[in-house]
Coordinates of C-alpha atoms in Angstrom, one line a residue:
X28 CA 92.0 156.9 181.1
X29 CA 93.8 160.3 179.7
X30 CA 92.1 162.1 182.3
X31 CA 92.2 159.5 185.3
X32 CA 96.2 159.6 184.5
X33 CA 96.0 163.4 184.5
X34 CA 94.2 163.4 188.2
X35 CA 95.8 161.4 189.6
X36 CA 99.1 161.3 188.8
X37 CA 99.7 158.3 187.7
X38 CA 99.0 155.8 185.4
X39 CA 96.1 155.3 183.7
X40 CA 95.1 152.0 181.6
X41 CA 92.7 151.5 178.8
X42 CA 91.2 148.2 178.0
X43 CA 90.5 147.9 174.0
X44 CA 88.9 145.3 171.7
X45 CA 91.1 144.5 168.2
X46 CA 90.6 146.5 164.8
X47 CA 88.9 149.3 165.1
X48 CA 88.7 149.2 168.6
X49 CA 93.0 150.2 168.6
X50 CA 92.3 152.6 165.9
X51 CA 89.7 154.8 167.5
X52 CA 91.8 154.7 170.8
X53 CA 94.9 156.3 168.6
X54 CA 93.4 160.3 169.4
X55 CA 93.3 159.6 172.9
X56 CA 97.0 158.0 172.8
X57 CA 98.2 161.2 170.3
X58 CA 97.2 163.4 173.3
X59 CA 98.9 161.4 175.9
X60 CA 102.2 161.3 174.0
X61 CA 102.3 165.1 173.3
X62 CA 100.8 166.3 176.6
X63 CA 103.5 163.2 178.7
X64 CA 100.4 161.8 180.3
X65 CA 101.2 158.4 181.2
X66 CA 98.7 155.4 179.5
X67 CA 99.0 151.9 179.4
X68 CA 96.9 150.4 176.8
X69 CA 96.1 147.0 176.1
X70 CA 94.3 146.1 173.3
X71 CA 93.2 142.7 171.6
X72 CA 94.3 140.9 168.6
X73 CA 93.9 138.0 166.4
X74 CA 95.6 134.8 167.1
X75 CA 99.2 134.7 166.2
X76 CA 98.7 131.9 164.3
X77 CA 96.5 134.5 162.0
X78 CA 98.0 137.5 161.8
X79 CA 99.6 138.4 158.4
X80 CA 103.2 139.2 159.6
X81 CA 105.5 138.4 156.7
X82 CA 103.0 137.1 154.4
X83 CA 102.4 140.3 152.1
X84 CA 99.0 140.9 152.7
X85 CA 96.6 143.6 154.3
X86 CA 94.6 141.3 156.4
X87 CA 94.5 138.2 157.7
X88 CA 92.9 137.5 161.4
X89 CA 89.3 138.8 161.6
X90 CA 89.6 142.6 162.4
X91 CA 93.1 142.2 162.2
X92 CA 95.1 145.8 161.4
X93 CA 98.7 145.9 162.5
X94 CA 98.3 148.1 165.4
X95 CA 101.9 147.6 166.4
X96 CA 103.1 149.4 163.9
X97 CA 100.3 152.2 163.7
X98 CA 101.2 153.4 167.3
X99 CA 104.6 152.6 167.6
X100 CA 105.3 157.0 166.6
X101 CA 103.1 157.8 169.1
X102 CA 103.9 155.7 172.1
X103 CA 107.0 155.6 174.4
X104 CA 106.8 151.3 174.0
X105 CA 105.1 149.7 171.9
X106 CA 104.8 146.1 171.4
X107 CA 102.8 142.7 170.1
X108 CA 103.1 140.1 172.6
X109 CA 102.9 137.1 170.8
X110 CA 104.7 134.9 173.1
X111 CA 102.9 134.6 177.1
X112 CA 106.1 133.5 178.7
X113 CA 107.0 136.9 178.2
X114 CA 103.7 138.8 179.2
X115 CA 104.9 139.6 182.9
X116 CA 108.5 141.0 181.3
X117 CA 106.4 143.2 178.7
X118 CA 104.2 144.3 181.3
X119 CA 106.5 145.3 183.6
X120 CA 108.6 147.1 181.0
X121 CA 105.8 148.8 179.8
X122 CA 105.0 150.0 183.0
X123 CA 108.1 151.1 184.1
X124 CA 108.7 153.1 180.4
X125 CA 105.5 154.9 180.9
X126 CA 106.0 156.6 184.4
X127 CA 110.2 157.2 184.0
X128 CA 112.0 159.6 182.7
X129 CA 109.7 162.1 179.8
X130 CA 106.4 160.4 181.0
X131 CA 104.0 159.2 178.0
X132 CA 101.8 156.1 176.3
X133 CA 102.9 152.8 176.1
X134 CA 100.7 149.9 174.6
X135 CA 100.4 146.2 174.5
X136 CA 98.8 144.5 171.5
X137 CA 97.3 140.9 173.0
X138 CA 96.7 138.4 170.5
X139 CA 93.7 136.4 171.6
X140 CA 96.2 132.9 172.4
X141 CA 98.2 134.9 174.3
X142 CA 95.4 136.3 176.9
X143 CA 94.2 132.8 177.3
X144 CA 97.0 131.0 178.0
X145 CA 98.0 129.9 181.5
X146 CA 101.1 131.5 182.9
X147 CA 103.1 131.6 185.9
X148 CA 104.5 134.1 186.7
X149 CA 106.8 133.6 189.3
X150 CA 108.6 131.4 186.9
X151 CA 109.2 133.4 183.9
X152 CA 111.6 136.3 183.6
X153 CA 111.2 139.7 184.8
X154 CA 111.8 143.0 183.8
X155 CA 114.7 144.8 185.4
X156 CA 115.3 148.8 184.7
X157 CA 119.2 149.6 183.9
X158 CA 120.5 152.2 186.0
X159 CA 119.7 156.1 184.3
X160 CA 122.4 158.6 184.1
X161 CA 122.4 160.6 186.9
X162 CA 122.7 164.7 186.3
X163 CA 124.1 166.7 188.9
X164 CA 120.9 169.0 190.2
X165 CA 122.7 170.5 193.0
X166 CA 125.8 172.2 190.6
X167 CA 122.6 173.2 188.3
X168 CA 120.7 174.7 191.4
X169 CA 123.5 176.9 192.2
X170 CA 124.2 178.3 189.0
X171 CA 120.3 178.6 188.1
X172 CA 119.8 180.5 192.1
X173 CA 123.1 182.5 190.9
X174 CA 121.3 183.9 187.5
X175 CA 118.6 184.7 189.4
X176 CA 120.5 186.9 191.7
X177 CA 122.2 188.7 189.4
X178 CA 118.8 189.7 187.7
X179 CA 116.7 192.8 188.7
X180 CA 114.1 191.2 186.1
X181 CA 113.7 187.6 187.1
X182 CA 110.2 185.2 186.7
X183 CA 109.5 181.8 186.6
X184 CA 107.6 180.2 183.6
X185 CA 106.2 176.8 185.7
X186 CA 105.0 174.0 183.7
X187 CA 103.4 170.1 183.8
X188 CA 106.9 168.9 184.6
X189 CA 106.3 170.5 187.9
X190 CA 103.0 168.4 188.4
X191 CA 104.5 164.9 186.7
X192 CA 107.8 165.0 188.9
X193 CA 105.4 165.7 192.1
X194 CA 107.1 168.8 192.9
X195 CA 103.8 170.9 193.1
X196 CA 104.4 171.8 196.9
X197 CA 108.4 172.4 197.0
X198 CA 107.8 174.7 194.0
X199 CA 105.1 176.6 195.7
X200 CA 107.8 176.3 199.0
X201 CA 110.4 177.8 196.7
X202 CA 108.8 180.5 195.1
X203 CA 107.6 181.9 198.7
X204 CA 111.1 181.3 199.8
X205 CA 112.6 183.6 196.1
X206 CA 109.3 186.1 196.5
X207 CA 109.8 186.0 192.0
X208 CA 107.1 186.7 189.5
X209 CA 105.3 183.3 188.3
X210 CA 103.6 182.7 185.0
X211 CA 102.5 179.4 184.4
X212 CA 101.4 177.2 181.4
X213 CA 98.1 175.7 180.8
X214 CA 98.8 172.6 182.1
X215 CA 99.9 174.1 185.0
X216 CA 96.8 177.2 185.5
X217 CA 95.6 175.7 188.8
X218 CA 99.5 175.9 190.4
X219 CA 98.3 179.4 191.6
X220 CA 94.8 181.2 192.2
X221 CA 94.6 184.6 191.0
X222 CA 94.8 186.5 193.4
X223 CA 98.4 185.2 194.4
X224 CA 100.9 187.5 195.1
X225 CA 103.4 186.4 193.3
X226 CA 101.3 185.0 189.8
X227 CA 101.3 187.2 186.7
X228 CA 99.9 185.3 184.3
X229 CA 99.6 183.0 181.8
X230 CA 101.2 183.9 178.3
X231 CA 101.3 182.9 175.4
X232 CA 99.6 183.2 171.6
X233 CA 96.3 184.1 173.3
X234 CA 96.9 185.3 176.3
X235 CA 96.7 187.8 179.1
X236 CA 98.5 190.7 178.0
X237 CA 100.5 191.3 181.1
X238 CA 101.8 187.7 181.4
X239 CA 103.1 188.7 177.7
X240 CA 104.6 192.2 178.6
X241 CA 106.4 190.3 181.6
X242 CA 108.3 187.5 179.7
X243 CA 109.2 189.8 176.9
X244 CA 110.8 192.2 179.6
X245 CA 112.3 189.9 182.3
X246 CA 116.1 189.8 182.2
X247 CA 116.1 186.6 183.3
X248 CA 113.7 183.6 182.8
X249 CA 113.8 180.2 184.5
X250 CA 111.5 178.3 181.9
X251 CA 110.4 175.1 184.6
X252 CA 109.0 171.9 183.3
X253 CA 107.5 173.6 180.4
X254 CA 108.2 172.4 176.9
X255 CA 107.8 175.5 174.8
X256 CA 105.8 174.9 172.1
X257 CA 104.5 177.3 169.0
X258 CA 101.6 178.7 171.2
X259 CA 104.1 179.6 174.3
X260 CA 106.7 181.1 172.1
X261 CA 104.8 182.4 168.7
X262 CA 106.1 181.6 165.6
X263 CA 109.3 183.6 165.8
X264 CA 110.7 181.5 168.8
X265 CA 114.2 183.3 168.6
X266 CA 112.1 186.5 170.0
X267 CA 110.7 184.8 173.0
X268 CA 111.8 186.3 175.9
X269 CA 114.4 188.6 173.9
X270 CA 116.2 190.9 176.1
X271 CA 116.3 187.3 178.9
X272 CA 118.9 185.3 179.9
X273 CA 117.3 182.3 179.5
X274 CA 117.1 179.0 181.3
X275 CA 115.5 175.9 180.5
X276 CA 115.0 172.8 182.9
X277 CA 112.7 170.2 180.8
X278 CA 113.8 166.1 181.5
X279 CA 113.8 166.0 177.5
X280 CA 116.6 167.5 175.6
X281 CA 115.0 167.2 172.6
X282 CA 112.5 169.8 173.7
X283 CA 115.1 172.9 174.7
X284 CA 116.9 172.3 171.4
X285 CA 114.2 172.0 168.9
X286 CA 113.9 175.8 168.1
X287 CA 117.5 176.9 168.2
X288 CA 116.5 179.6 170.5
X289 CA 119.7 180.5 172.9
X290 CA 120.0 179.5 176.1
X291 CA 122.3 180.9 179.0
X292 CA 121.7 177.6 180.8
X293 CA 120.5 174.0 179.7
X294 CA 119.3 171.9 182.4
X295 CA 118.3 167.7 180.7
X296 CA 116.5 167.1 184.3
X297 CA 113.6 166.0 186.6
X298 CA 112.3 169.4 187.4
X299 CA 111.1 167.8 190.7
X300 CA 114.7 166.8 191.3
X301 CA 116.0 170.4 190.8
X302 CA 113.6 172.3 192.6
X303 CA 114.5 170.7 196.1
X304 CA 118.2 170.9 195.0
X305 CA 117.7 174.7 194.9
X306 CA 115.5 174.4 198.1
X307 CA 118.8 172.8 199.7
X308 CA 120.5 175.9 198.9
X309 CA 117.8 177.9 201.4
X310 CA 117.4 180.6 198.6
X311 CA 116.9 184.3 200.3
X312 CA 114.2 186.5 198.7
X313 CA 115.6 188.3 195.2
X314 CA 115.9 191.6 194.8
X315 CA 112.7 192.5 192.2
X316 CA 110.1 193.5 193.7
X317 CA 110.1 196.5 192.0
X318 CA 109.4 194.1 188.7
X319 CA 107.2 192.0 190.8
X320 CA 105.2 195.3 191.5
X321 CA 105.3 196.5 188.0
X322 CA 104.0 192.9 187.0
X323 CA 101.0 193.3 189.3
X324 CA 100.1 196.9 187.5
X325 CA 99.8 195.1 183.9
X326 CA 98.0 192.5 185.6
X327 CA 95.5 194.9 186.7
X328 CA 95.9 197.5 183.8
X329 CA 95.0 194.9 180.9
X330 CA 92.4 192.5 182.2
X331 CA 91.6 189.6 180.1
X332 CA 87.6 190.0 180.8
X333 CA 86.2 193.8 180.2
X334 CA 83.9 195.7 181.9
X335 CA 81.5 195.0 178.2
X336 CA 81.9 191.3 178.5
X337 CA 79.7 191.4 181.7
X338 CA 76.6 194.1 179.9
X339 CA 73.9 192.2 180.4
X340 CA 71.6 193.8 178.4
X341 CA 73.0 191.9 175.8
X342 CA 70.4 189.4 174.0
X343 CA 73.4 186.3 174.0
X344 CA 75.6 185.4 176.3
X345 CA 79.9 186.5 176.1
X346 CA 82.0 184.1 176.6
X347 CA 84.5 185.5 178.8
X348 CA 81.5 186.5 181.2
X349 CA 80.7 182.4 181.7
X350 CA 84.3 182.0 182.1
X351 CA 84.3 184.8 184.8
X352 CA 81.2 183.4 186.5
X353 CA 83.1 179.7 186.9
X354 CA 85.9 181.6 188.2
X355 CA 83.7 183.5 190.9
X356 CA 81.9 180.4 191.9
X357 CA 84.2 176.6 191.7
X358 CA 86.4 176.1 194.4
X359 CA 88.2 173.9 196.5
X360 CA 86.1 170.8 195.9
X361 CA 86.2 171.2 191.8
X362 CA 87.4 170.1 189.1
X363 CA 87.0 172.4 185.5
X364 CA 87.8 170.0 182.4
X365 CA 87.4 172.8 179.3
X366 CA 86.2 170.8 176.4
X367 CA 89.2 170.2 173.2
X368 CA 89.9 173.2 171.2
X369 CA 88.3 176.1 170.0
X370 CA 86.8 178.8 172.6
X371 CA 85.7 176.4 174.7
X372 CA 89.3 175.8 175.5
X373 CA 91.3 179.0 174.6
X374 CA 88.7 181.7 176.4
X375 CA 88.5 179.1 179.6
X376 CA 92.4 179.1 179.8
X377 CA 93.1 182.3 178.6
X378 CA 90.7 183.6 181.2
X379 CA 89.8 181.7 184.1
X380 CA 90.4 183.7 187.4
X381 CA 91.6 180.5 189.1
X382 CA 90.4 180.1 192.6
X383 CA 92.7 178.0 194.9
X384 CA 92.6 174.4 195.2
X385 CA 90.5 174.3 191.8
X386 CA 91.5 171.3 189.7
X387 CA 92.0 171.9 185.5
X388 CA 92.2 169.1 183.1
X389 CA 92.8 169.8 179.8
X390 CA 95.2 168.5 176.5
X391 CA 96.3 171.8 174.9
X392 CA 98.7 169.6 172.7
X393 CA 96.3 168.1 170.5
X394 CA 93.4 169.7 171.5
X395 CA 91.0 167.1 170.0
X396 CA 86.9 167.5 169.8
X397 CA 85.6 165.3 172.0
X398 CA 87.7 165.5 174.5
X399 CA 86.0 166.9 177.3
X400 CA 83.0 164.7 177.4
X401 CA 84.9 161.0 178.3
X402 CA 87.8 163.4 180.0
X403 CA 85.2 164.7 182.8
X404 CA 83.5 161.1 183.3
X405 CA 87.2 159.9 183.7
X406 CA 88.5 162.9 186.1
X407 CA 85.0 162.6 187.8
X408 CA 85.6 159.1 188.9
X409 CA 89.7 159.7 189.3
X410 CA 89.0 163.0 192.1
X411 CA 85.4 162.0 193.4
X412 CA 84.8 166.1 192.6
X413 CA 82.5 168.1 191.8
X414 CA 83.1 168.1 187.8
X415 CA 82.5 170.9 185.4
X416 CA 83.4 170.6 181.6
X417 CA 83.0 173.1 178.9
X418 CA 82.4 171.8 175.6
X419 CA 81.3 173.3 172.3
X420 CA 78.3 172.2 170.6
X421 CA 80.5 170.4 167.9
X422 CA 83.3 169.1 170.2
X423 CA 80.0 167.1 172.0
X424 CA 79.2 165.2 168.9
X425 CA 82.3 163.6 168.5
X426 CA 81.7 161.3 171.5
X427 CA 78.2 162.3 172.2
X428 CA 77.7 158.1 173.3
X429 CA 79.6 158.7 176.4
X430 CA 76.0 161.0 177.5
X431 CA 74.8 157.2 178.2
X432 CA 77.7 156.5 180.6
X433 CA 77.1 159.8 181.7
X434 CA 73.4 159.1 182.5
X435 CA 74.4 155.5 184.2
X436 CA 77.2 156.9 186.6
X437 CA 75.0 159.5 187.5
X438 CA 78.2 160.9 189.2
X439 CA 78.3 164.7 189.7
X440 CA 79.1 166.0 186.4
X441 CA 77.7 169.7 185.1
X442 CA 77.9 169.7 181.1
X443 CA 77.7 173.1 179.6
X444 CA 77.5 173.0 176.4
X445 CA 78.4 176.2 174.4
X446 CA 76.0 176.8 171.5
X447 CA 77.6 179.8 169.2
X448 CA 75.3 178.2 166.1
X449 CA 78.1 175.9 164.8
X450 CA 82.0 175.7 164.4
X451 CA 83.4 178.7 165.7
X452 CA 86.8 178.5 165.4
X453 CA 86.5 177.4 161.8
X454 CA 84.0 180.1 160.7
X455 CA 86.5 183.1 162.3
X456 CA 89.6 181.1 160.3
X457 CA 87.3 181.0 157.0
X458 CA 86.2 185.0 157.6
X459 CA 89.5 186.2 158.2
X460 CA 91.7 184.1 155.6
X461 CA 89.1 183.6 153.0
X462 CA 87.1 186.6 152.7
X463 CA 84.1 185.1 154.1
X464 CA 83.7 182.2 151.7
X465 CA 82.1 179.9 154.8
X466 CA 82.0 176.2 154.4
X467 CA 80.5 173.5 156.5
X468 CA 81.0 176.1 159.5
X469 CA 77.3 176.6 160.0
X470 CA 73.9 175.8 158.9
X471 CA 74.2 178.6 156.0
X472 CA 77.5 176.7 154.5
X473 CA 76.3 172.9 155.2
X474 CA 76.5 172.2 159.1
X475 CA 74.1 171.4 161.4
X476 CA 73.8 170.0 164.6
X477 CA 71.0 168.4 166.5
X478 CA 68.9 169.2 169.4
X479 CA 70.3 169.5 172.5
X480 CA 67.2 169.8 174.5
X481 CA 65.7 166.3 172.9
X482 CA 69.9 164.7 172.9
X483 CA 69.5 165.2 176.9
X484 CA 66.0 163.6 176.9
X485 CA 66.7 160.6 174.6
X486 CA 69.6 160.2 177.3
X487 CA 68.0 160.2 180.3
X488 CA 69.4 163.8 181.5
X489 CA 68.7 166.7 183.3
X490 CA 68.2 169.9 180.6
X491 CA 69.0 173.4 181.4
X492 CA 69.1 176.4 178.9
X493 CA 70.5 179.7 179.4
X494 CA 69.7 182.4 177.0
X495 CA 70.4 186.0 178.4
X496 CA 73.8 187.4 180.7
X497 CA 71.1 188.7 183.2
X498 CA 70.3 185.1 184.3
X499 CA 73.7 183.9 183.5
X500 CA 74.9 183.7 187.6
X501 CA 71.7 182.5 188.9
X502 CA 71.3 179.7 186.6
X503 CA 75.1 178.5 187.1
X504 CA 74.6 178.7 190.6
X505 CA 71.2 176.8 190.1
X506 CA 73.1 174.4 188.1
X507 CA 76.1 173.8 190.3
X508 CA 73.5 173.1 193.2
X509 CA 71.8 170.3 191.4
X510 CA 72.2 166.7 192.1
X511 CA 74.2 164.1 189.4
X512 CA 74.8 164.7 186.0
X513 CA 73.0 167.5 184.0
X514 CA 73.7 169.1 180.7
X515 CA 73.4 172.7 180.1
X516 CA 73.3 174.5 177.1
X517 CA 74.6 178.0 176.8
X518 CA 73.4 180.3 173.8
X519 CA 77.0 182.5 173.0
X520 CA 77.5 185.5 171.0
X521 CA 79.2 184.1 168.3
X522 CA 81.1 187.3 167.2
X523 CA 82.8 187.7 170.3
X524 CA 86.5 186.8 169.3
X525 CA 88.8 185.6 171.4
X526 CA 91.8 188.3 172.7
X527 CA 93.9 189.3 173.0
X528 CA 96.0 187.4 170.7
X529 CA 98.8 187.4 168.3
X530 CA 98.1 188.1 164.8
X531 CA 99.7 187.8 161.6
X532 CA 100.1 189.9 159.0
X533 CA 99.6 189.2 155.4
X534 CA 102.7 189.8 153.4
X535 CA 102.0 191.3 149.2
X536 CA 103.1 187.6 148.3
X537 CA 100.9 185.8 150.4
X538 CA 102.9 184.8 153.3
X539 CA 102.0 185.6 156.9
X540 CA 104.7 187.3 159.0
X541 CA 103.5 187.0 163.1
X542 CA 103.5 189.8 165.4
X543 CA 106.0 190.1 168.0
X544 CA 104.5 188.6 171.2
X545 CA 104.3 191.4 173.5
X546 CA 102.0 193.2 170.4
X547 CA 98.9 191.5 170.6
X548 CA 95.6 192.8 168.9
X549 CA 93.8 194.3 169.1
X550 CA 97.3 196.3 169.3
X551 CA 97.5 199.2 172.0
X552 CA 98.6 202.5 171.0
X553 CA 102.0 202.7 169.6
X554 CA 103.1 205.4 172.2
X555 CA 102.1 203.3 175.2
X556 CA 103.4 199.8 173.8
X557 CA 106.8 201.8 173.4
X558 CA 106.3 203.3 177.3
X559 CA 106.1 199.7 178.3
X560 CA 109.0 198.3 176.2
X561 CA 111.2 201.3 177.2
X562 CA 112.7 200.1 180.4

């Protein structure tokens, strides 16, 4: 439902059973509150007449847990309707809450009375939205199109809030229309393909380099639907974009205040709302192309994927190479899902030489294993598309029963499943921090995982293996050709880190002090970091 919501653009609704049917959906719903995806579930309950509400007790009704109160932190609206004269009103609300104003979960705890009961509806009260404070986009457009002017450094950090307000094509109209530099966010890395002219990037914690150099040179950001969190601005946020006048258009105040960082303009509004309102104003072309040009040159200075990620004489596969084959072959008709967190997730981001018209689906806020599996059956049925996911060989287990509804749909799904011999993200944390005291990480320190090859048979599914880089093209190719569903597994190199990123540096007393964020190891020479900066 998180990734049908996520497609489409709209709501998507989850049906649960009571008990622990509510409490395994709560991972799904954490991601869709973070990320603003908008979810309605509905889930069941015991009779009202059974539940324990004000009787002191744990449990009452059979399977009864208070799921109310569970997901009332992580949900826009939350209630238990316990009265069905009032389902239409709750519905409605619910509704309405999920896809206005800061988009997000709602849910709807049925008690088992209530969804048999006979209703109608026409006769029972309805839910009607108050009125919403209206902010004035068009002063806000005007001053934001004046800062820009008055910069020689502009760019544009886009964001989701772009995509959720359904702004997508005015903001591509607008950018033409300013001719600024463009980074974008995760959740927004299919806005523009590659090879734009105007996209340099996406920064951040991992990152491409130049997308990096470029916000922590611009003299003026407009930060556009784009929440900010700890892996967009580091861990020193006050730094981000330092030498910037800084503008920040997200519909949740909340979100622009939480760091204290300084802006030179807060804009509380519908980024959708604001970008025609600057439209109105028929913007003329800034004057930075010369940063737009010197953007360009870092983009093509400090590639993300090196010349040695593609060697294939190598006996295991490099990540970034995969990543750089999916970006050489999806296309129009495709959607990529990458898997939860880990590589699987920060190398396919981090790296993926977006083609136009590609789809991405991904929940960098939570970034739970398991995602990708139920997210690309869900996007799958959402687009109709050609469906790619990249998932790690642990992420998979975490909702490896979904394989059977993979098998049933038989819709055209390609599973490539990233073998690096365990958890890699763990064992790098566990090397780096902990002087290589490894635990459950891999089969040495107490983890193992099954059989791909005989998981795809017991499920019905089309097996591929890919070993060695030299077959690495052909076989995705192969792959991508294929009818229905099939699951690939890719051997990795499982020392290749990922980077560049930031890194910390351990303090005599223990604490870690982050690096700036346009210093990302592995760090360039101090002489030509400073050449860069100097301007």
């Amino acid at each position: 439902a998180e990734s049908y919501a996520q497609d489409r653009n709209a709501l998507g609704v989850a049906l649960v059973t009571a008990g622990p049917g509510s409490t395994n959906a709560i991972t799904g719903v954490a991601g869709a509150w973070i990320d603003s995806t908008p979810l309605l579930v509905l889930s069941g309950q015991a009779k009202v007449e059974d539940m324990m509400t004000g009787k002191g007790i744990r449990q009452m009704g059979i399977q009864e847990v208070d799921t109310e109160s569970l997901v009332r932190p992580i949900t826009k609206y939350a209630k238990c309707v316990k009265d069905a004269k009032t389902v239409p009103y709750e519905l409605e609300k619910a509704v309405w809450t999920a896809l206005n104003g800061r988009r997000g979960p709602v849910w709807l705890d049925l008690p088992l009375d209530v969804q048999g009961a006979t209703i109608d509806p026409d006769s029972l009260p309805h839910f009607q939205p108050q009125a919403e404070p209206q902010f004035d986009s068009a002063s806000a457009a005007k001053e934001i199109l004046n800062f820009l002017r008055n910069a020689e450094k502009p760019c544009i950090y886009a964001g989701n809030g772009i995509r959720a307000a359904g702004a997508v094509p005015e903001f591509l109209e607008l950018i033409e229309k300013l001719q600024i530099p463009v980074m974008t966010s995760w959740k927004a890395a299919d806005f523009l393909p590659e090879d734009h002219p105007l996209f340099v990037g996406r920064p951040g914690i991992i990152a491409q380099r130049g997308a990096n150099f470029v916000q922590q040179t611009c003299d003026c950001i407009l930060i556009l639907g784009t929440r900010l969190d700890l892996c967009q601005t580091g861990f020193n946020a006050p730094h981000f974009a330092p030498r910037a006048k800084r503008l920040m258009v997200d519909v949740d105040i909340h979100e622009i205040d939480k760091f204290g960082i300084e802006f030179a303009g807060k804009y509380p509004a519908d980024a959708g709302k604001l970008i025609r309102a600057m439209l109105a104003e028929k913007p003329a072309p800034l004057n930075c192309r010369a940063f737009l040009a010197k953007a360009k040159e870092w983009q093509k200075r400090y590639p993300v994927i090196l010349p040695e990620y593609l060697d294939e004489t190598k006996p295991l596969v490099n990540l970034y190479h995969l990543t750089k084959v999916f970006g050489d072959l999806l296309g129009e008709n495709d959607l990529l899902i990458p898997g939860s967190s880990g590589a699987c997730a920060e190398v396919t981001m981090q790296a993926i030489p977006v083609r136009k018209g590609v789809r991405i689906h991904n929940t960098p806020g939570l970034g739970s294993m398991g995602f990708g599996l139920p997210a690309c059956i869900g996007g799958a049925v959402a687009s109709g598309k050609r469906t790619v996911c990249v998932i790690g060989d642990g992420g998979l287990q975490h909702n490896i029963q979904e394989l059977e509804t993979l098998h049933r749909l038989n819709r055209n799904i390609k599973l490539f499943v990233l073998n690096n011999n365990g958890y890699g993200s763990i064992y790098n944390m566990q090397k780096g921090r902990f002087a290589g005291h490894f635990v459950a990480c891999h089969p040495q320190s107490g983890l193992t995982l099954p059989e791909l090859s005989r998981i795809a048979d017991a499920y019905r599914l089309p097996y591929v293996k890919i070993e060695h880089p030299r077959e690495l093209k052909k076989q995705v190719e192969k792959i991508l050709a294929m009818p229905g569903s099939v699951i690939c597994e890719v051997m990795l190199d499982p020392t290749v880190p990922s980077a560049p990123r930031l890194a910390s540096q351990a303090l005599p007393d223990g604490r870690m002090v982050s690096k700036p964020m346009e210093d990302l190891a592995p760090f360039l020479p101090p002489e030509e970091l400073a050449e860069i900066l100097k301007d």
